[in-house]
mmCIF file of C-alpha atoms in Angstrom:
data_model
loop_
_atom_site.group_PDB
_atom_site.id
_atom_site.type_symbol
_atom_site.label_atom_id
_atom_site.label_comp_id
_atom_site.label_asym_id
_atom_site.label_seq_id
_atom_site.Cartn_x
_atom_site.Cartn_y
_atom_site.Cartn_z
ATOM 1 C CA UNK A 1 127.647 206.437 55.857
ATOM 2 C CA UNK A 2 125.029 204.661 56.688
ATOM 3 C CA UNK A 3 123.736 204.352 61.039
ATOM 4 C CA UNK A 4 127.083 206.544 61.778
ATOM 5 C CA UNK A 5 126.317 207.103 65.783
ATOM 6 C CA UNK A 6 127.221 211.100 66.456
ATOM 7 C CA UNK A 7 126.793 212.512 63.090
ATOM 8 C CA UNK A 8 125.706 215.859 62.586
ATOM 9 C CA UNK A 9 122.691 215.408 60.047
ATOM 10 C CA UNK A 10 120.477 212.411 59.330
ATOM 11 C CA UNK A 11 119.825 212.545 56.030
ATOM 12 C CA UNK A 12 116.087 210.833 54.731
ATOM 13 C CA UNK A 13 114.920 210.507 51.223
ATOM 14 C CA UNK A 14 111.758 208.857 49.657
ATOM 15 C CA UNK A 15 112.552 205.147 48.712
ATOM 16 C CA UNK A 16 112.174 205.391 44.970
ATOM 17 C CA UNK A 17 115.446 207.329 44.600
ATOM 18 C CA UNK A 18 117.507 204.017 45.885
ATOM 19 C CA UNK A 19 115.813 201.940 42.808
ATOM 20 C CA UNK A 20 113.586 204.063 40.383
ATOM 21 C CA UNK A 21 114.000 205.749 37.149
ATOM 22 C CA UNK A 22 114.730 208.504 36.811
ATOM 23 C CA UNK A 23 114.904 208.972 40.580
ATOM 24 C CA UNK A 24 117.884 206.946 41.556
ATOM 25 C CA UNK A 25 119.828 210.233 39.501
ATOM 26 C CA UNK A 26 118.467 212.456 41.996
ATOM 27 C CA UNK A 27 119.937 209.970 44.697
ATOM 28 C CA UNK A 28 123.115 210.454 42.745
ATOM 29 C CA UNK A 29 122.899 214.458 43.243
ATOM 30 C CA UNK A 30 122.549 214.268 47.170
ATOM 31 C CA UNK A 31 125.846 212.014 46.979
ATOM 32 C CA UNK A 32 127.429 213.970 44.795
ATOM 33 C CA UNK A 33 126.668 217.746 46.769
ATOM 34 C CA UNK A 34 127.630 216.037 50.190
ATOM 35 C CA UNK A 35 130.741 215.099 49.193
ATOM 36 C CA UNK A 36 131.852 218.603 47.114
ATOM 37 C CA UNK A 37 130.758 220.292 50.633
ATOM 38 C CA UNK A 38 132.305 217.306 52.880
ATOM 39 C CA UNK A 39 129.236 217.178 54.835
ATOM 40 C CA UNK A 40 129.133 215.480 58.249
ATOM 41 C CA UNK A 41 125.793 213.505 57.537
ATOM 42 C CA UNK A 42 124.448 209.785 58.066
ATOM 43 C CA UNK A 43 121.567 207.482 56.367
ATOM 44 C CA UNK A 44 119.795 205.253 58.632
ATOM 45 C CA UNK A 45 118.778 201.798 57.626
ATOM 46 C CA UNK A 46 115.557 201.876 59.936
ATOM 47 C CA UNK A 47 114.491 205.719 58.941
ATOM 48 C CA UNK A 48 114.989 204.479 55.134
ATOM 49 C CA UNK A 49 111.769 206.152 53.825
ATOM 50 C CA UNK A 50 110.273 209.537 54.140
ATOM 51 C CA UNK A 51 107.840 208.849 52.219
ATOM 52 C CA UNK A 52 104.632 208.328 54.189
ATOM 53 C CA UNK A 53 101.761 206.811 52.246
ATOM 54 C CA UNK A 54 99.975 207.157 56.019
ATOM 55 C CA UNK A 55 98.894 210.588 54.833
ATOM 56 C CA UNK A 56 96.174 208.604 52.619
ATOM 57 C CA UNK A 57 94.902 206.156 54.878
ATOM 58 C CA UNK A 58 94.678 207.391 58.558
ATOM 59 C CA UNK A 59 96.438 209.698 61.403
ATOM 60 C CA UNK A 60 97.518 206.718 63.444
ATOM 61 C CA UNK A 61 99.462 205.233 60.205
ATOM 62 C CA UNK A 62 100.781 208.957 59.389
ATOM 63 C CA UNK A 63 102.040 209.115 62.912
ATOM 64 C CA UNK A 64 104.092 205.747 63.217
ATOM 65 C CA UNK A 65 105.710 206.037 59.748
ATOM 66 C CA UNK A 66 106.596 210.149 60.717
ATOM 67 C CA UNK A 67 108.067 208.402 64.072
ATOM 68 C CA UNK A 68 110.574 206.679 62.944
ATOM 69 C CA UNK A 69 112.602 210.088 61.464
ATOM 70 C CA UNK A 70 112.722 211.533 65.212
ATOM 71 C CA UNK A 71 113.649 207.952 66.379
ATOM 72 C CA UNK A 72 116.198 207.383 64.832
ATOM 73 C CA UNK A 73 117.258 211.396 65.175
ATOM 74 C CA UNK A 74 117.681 210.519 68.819
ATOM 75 C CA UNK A 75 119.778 207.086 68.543
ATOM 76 C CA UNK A 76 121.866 208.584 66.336
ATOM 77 C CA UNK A 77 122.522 211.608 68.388
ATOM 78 C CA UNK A 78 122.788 213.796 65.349
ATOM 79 C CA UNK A 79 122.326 217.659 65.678
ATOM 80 C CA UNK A 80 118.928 217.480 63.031
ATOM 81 C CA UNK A 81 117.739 216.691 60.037
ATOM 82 C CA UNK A 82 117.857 216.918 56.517
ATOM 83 C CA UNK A 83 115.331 215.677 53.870
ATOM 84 C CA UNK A 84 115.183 214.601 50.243
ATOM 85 C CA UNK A 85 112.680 215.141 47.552
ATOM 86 C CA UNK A 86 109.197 214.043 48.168
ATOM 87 C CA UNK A 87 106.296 215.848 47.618
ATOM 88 C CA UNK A 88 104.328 214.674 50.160
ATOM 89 C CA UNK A 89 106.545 213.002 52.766
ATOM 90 C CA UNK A 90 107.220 216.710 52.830
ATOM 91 C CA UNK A 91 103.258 218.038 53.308
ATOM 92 C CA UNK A 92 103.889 215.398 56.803
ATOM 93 C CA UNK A 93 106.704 216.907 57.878
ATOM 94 C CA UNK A 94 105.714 220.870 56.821
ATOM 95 C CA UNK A 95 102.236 220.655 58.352
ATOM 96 C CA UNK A 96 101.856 217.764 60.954
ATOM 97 C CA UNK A 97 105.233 216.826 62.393
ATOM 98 C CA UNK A 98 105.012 219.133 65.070
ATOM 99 C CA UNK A 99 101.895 217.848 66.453
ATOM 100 C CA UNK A 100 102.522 214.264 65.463
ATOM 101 C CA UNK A 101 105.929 213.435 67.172
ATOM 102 C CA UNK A 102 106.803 216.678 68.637
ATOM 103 C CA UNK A 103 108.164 218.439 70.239
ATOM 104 C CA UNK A 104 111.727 217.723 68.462
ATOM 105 C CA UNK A 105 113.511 219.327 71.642
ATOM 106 C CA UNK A 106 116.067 217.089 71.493
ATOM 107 C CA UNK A 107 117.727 217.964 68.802
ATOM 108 C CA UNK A 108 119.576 221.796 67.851
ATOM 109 C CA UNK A 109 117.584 224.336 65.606
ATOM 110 C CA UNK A 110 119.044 224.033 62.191
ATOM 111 C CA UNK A 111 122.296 226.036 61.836
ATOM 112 C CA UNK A 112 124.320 225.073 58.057
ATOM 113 C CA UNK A 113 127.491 223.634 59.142
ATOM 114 C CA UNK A 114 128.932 224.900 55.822
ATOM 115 C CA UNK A 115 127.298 228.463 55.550
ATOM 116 C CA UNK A 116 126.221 229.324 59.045
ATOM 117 C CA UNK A 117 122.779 230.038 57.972
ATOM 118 C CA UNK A 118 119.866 229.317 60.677
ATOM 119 C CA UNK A 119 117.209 227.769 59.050
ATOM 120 C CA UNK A 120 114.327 229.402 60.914
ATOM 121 C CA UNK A 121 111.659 227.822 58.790
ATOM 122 C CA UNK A 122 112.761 224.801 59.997
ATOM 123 C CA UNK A 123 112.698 225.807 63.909
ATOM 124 C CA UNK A 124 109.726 223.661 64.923
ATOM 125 C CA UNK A 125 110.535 220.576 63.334
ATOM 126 C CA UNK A 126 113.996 220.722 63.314
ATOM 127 C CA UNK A 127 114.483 219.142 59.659
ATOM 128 C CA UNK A 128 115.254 221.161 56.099
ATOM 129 C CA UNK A 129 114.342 220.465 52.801
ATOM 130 C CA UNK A 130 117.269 219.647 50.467
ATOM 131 C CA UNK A 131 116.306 222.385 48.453
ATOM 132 C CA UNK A 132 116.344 224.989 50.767
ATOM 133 C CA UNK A 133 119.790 223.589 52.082
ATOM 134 C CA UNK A 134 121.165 223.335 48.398
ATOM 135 C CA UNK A 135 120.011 227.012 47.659
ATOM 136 C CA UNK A 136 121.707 228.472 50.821
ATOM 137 C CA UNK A 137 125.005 226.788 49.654
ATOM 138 C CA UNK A 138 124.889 228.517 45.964
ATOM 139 C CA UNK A 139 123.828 231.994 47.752
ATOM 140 C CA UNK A 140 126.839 231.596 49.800
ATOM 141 C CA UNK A 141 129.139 230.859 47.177
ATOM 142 C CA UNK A 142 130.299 227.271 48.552
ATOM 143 C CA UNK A 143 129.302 225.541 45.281
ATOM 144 C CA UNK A 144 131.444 226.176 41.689
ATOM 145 C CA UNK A 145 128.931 225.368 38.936
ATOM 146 C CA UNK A 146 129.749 225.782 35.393
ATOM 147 C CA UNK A 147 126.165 226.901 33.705
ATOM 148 C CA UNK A 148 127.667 226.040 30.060
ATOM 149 C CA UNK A 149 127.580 221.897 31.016
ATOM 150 C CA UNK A 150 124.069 222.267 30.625
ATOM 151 C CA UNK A 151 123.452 224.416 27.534
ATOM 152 C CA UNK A 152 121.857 221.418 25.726
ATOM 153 C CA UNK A 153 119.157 221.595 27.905
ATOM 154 C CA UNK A 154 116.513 223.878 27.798
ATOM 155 C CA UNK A 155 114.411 223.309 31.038
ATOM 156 C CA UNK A 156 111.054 223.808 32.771
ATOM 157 C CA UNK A 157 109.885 223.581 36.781
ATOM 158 C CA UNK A 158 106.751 221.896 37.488
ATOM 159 C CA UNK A 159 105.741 222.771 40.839
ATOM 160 C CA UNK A 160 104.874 220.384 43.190
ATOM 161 C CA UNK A 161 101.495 220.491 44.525
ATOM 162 C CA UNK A 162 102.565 219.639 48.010
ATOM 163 C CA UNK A 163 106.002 221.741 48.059
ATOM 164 C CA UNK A 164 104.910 224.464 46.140
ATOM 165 C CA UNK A 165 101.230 224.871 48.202
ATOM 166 C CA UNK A 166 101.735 223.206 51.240
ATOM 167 C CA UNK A 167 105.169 224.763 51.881
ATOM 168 C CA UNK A 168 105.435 227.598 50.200
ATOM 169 C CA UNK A 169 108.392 226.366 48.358
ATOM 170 C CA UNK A 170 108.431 228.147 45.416
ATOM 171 C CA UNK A 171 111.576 230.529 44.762
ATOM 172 C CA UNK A 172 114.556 228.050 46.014
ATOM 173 C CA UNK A 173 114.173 225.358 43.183
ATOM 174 C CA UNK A 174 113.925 228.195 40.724
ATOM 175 C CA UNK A 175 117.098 229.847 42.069
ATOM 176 C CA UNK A 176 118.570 226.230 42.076
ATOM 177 C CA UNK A 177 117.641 225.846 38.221
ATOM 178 C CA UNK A 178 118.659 229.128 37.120
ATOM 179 C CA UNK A 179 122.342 228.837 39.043
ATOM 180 C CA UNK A 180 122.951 225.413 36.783
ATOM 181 C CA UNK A 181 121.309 226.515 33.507
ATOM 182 C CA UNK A 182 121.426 229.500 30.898
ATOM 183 C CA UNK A 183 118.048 228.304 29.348
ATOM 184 C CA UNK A 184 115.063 228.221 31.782
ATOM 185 C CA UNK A 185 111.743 229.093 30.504
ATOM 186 C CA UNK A 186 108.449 229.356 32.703
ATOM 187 C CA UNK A 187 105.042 227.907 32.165
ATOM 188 C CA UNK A 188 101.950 230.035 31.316
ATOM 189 C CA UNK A 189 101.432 232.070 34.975
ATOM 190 C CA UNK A 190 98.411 230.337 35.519
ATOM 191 C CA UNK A 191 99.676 226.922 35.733
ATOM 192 C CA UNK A 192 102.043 227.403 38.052
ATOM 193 C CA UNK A 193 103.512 228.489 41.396
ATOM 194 C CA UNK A 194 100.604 228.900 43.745
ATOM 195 C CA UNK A 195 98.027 227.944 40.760
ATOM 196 C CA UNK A 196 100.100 224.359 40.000
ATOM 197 C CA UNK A 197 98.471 221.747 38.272
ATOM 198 C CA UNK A 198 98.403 218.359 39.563
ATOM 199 C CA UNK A 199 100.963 216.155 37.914
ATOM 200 C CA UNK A 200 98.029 213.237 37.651
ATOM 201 C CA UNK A 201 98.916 211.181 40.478
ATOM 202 C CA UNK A 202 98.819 212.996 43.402
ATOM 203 C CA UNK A 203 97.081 211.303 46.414
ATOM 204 C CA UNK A 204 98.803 208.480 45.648
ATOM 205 C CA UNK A 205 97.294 207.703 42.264
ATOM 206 C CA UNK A 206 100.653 206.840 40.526
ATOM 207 C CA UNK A 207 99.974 203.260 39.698
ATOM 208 C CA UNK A 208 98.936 201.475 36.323
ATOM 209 C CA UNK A 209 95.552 200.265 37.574
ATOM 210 C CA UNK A 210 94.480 204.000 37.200
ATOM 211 C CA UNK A 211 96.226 205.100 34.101
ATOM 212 C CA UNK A 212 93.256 206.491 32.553
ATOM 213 C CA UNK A 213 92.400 208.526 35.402
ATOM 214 C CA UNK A 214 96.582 209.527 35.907
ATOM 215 C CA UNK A 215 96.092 210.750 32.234
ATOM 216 C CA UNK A 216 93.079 212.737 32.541
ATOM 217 C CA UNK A 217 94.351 214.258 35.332
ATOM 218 C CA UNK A 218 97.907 214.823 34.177
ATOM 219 C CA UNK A 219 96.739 216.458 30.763
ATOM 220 C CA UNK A 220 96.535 220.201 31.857
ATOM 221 C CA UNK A 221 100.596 219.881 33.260
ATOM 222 C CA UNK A 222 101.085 218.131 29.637
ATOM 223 C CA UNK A 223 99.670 220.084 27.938
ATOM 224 C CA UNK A 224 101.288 223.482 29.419
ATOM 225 C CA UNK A 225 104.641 221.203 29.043
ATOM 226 C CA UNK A 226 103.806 220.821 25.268
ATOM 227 C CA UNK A 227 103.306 224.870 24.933
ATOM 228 C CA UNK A 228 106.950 225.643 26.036
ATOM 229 C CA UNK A 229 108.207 223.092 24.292
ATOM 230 C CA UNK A 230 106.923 224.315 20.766
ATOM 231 C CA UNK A 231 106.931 228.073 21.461
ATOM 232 C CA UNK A 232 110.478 228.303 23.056
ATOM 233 C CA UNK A 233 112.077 224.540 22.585
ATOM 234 C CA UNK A 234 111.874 223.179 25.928
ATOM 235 C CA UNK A 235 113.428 220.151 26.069
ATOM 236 C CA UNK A 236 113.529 218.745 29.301
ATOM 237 C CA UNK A 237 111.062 218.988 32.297
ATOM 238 C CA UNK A 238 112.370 219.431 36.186
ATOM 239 C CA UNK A 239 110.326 218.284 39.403
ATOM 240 C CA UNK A 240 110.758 217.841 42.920
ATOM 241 C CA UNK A 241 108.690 215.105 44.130
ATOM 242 C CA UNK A 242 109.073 211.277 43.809
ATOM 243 C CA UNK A 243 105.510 210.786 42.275
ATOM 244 C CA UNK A 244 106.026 213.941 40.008
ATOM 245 C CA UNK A 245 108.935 211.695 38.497
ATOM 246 C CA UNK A 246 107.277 208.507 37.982
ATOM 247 C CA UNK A 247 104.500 210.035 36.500
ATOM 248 C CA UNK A 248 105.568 212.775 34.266
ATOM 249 C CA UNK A 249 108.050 210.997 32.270
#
């Protein structure tokens, strides 16, 4: 549904996951949980992008790009809001969107429709990170998941520097991972969590004119990646954040 007047959720997700690789899969997930929960959500063709590259070039930019979410909240007339996967589009929302657009009085503190869980993290800005939605739905028992699909994958989480240090979002993608997987394996301590690496491209940097520098700086991630991989066969790498996947890979 896409500008559906009187929904209960607006949904907003970073632009690369309607076109990228391997993104647009993670556009496929949000589809794919919304309808096995029949959620009562809408996109909206002006709100399109949660990204907001405004963060790197001034406060006024940061502010009209962040505008648009509450904007649209309000034409809608949906209850609040529910974002996608982007590192930071989310250090905006986590940190500034308060002050920026605020106060989001308008719209209801987030209450799960599906679990009846109040988000209180969420209670200022009135919008909840997919994660922290999708985790509250497995706690509550209102997803079936079959852990065996996935025993030919042997995973590890890369934290997102802006989820993981600007939010605090640390335990929910884990519990996420470790409800759809039998094989999970960690990264040395000190490269992740709170002490994350940089994927390479943060700030922005994600772009072939600075490959040498996205190398340079993505080497330390790689290079605990490579270390699971040949002491306990990792075979596949999970992230959060749009730049995370167009880097990484």
């Amino acid at each position: 549904p896409i500008n559906k007047k009187g929904a209960e959720i607006l949904f907003v997700a970073p632009s690369a996951d309607y076109f990228a690789s391997p993104h647009y899969y993670t556009l496929l997930g949000y589809l794919a949980l919304f309808h096995e929960v029949g959620l009562d959500y809408t996109w909206s063709a002006y709100a399109s992008e949660g990204g907001n590259f405004g963060l790197f070039h001034s406060h006024e930019m940061m502010k009209r790009l962040n505008a648009k979410i509450y904007a649209e909240a309000r034409r809608l007339g949906v209850k609040w809001v529910l974002g996608g996967e982007c590192g930071h589009m989310w250090r905006v929302i986590n940190q500034y969107m308060d002050t920026l657009n605020g106060p989001a009085d308008f719209l209801e503190e987030p209450v799960s429709p599906i679990t009846g869980t109040k988000f209180e993290n969420a209670k200022a800005t009135r919008m909840v990170h997919i994660m922290e939605f999708t985790s509250d739905l497995i706690r509550n028992g209102k997803i079936k998941l079959d852990k065996s699909r996935n025993d030919h994958w042997h995973a590890t989480f890369h934290d997102s520097c802006n989820p993981a240090r600007a939010m605090g979002l640390i335990e929910e993608p884990r519990y996420v991972i470790k409800s759809c997987m039998n094989n999970f394996t960690e990264m040395p301590e000190n490269t992740i969590k709170e002490q994350t690496f940089c994927c390479g491209s943060g700030a922005g940097l994600g772009t072939d004119e600075n490959l040498e520098m996205r190398l340079r700086g993505g080497f330390p991630r790689a290079n605990a990646c490579k270390y699971v991989h040949d002491t306990n066969g990792v075979n596949i790498l999970l992230c959060i954040c749009a730049i995370d996947k167009a880097t990484l890979p």
